Amino acid sequence: MAPTRHDLENCARGDAALTRAFTLLGKRWSGLLLGSLGAGPAGFRELSRAIDGVSDSVLSDRLAELTKAGLIARRVEEGPPVTVSYELTESGRALIPALDQISRWAEEHLPAPDELC
């Protein structure tokens, strides 16, 4: 049976939604950054130490992108010293179950890096 126009429209909307999601979340370090913030608010240095291999400039870029997208919030507390921390917004917290599911899927279906060679 051929798909109906309604089916094709729903599929196109779903494809567009996935494209939007993975355009943001598919960037290197974005998922790990969100996952790290799932444990609670953290400062820049704390996030840098938690995500091995991310440069300060890329971390700064990802934080800015995820903040602009409304997934994380930047909180500045007046000092001295002034402290800046980041935390998940409601939209960001809503992603954690999906990220957990992707992690479980990867454990089950993707070889570990040392098994690739």
Coordinates of C-alpha atoms in Angstrom, one line a residue:
M1 CA 0.0 0.0 0.0
A2 CA 1.4 3.4 -1.0
P3 CA 1.9 6.0 1.7
T4 CA -0.7 8.7 1.9
R5 CA 0.0 12.4 1.5
H6 CA -0.6 12.7 5.3
D7 CA 2.0 10.0 6.0
L8 CA 4.5 11.8 3.8
E9 CA 3.9 15.1 5.4
N10 CA 4.3 13.6 8.9
C11 CA 7.5 11.9 7.8
A12 CA 8.9 15.2 6.4
R13 CA 8.1 17.0 9.6
G14 CA 9.8 14.3 11.6
D15 CA 12.8 14.5 9.3
A16 CA 13.0 18.2 9.8
A17 CA 12.8 17.9 13.5
L18 CA 15.6 15.3 13.6
T19 CA 17.7 17.5 11.3
R20 CA 17.2 20.5 13.7
A21 CA 18.0 18.3 16.8
F22 CA 21.1 16.7 15.3
T23 CA 22.4 20.0 13.8
L24 CA 22.7 21.2 17.4
L25 CA 23.3 17.9 19.4
G26 CA 25.4 16.3 16.7
K27 CA 28.2 18.8 17.3
R28 CA 31.2 17.3 19.1
W29 CA 31.0 17.6 22.8
S30 CA 27.4 18.8 23.0
G31 CA 26.0 15.5 24.2
L32 CA 28.8 15.1 26.8
L33 CA 28.3 18.6 28.0
L34 CA 24.6 18.2 28.5
G35 CA 25.2 14.8 30.2
S36 CA 27.7 16.4 32.5
L37 CA 25.3 19.1 33.5
G38 CA 22.7 16.4 34.2
A39 CA 24.5 15.8 37.5
G40 CA 23.9 19.5 38.4
P41 CA 25.3 22.9 37.9
A42 CA 29.0 23.3 37.1
G43 CA 31.5 26.0 36.4
F44 CA 33.6 26.3 33.3
R45 CA 36.8 24.7 34.9
E46 CA 34.7 21.8 36.3
L47 CA 33.2 21.1 32.9
S48 CA 36.6 21.3 31.2
R49 CA 38.0 18.7 33.6
A50 CA 34.9 16.5 33.3
I51 CA 35.1 16.4 29.4
D52 CA 38.5 15.0 28.6
G53 CA 39.9 16.4 25.3
V54 CA 37.7 19.5 24.8
S55 CA 39.6 22.8 24.3
D56 CA 38.6 25.9 26.2
S57 CA 37.6 27.7 23.0
V58 CA 35.3 24.8 21.8
L59 CA 33.8 24.4 25.3
S60 CA 33.1 28.1 25.3
D61 CA 31.5 27.9 21.9
R62 CA 29.3 24.9 22.9
L63 CA 28.2 26.6 26.1
A64 CA 27.2 29.7 24.1
E65 CA 25.3 27.6 21.5
L66 CA 23.5 25.5 24.0
T67 CA 22.6 28.6 26.0
K68 CA 21.3 30.4 22.9
A69 CA 19.2 27.2 22.1
G70 CA 17.7 27.4 25.6
L71 CA 19.1 24.0 26.8
I72 CA 21.4 25.5 29.4
A73 CA 21.4 28.6 31.5
R74 CA 24.4 30.7 32.5
R75 CA 24.3 32.0 36.1
V76 CA 26.6 34.8 37.3
E77 CA 27.0 35.3 41.0
E78 CA 28.5 38.6 42.1
G79 CA 31.7 38.2 44.2
P80 CA 34.2 38.7 45.1
P81 CA 35.1 36.7 43.3
V82 CA 32.5 36.7 40.5
T83 CA 31.5 33.1 39.7
V84 CA 29.8 31.7 36.6
S85 CA 28.0 28.4 36.5
Y86 CA 25.9 26.6 34.0
E87 CA 22.9 24.4 34.5
L88 CA 20.3 22.6 32.5
T89 CA 17.0 24.4 31.7
E90 CA 13.7 22.5 31.7
S91 CA 14.3 21.9 28.0
G92 CA 17.8 20.6 28.7
R93 CA 16.6 18.3 31.5
A94 CA 14.0 16.9 29.1
L95 CA 16.8 15.6 26.9
I96 CA 18.5 13.6 29.6
P97 CA 16.3 10.5 29.2
A98 CA 17.0 10.5 25.5
L99 CA 20.7 10.9 26.0
D100 CA 20.6 8.0 28.5
Q101 CA 18.8 5.9 25.9
I102 CA 21.4 6.7 23.3
S103 CA 24.1 5.8 25.7
R104 CA 22.5 2.4 26.4
W105 CA 22.0 1.8 22.7
A106 CA 25.7 2.6 22.0
E107 CA 26.8 0.2 24.7
E108 CA 24.8 -2.6 23.1
H109 CA 25.3 -1.9 19.4
L110 CA 28.5 0.0 18.9
P111 CA 32.0 -1.6 19.4
A112 CA 34.2 0.0 22.0
P113 CA 37.0 2.2 20.4
D114 CA 39.7 -0.4 21.1
E115 CA 37.6 -3.0 19.3
L116 CA 37.5 -1.0 16.0
C117 CA 41.1 -1.8 15.0

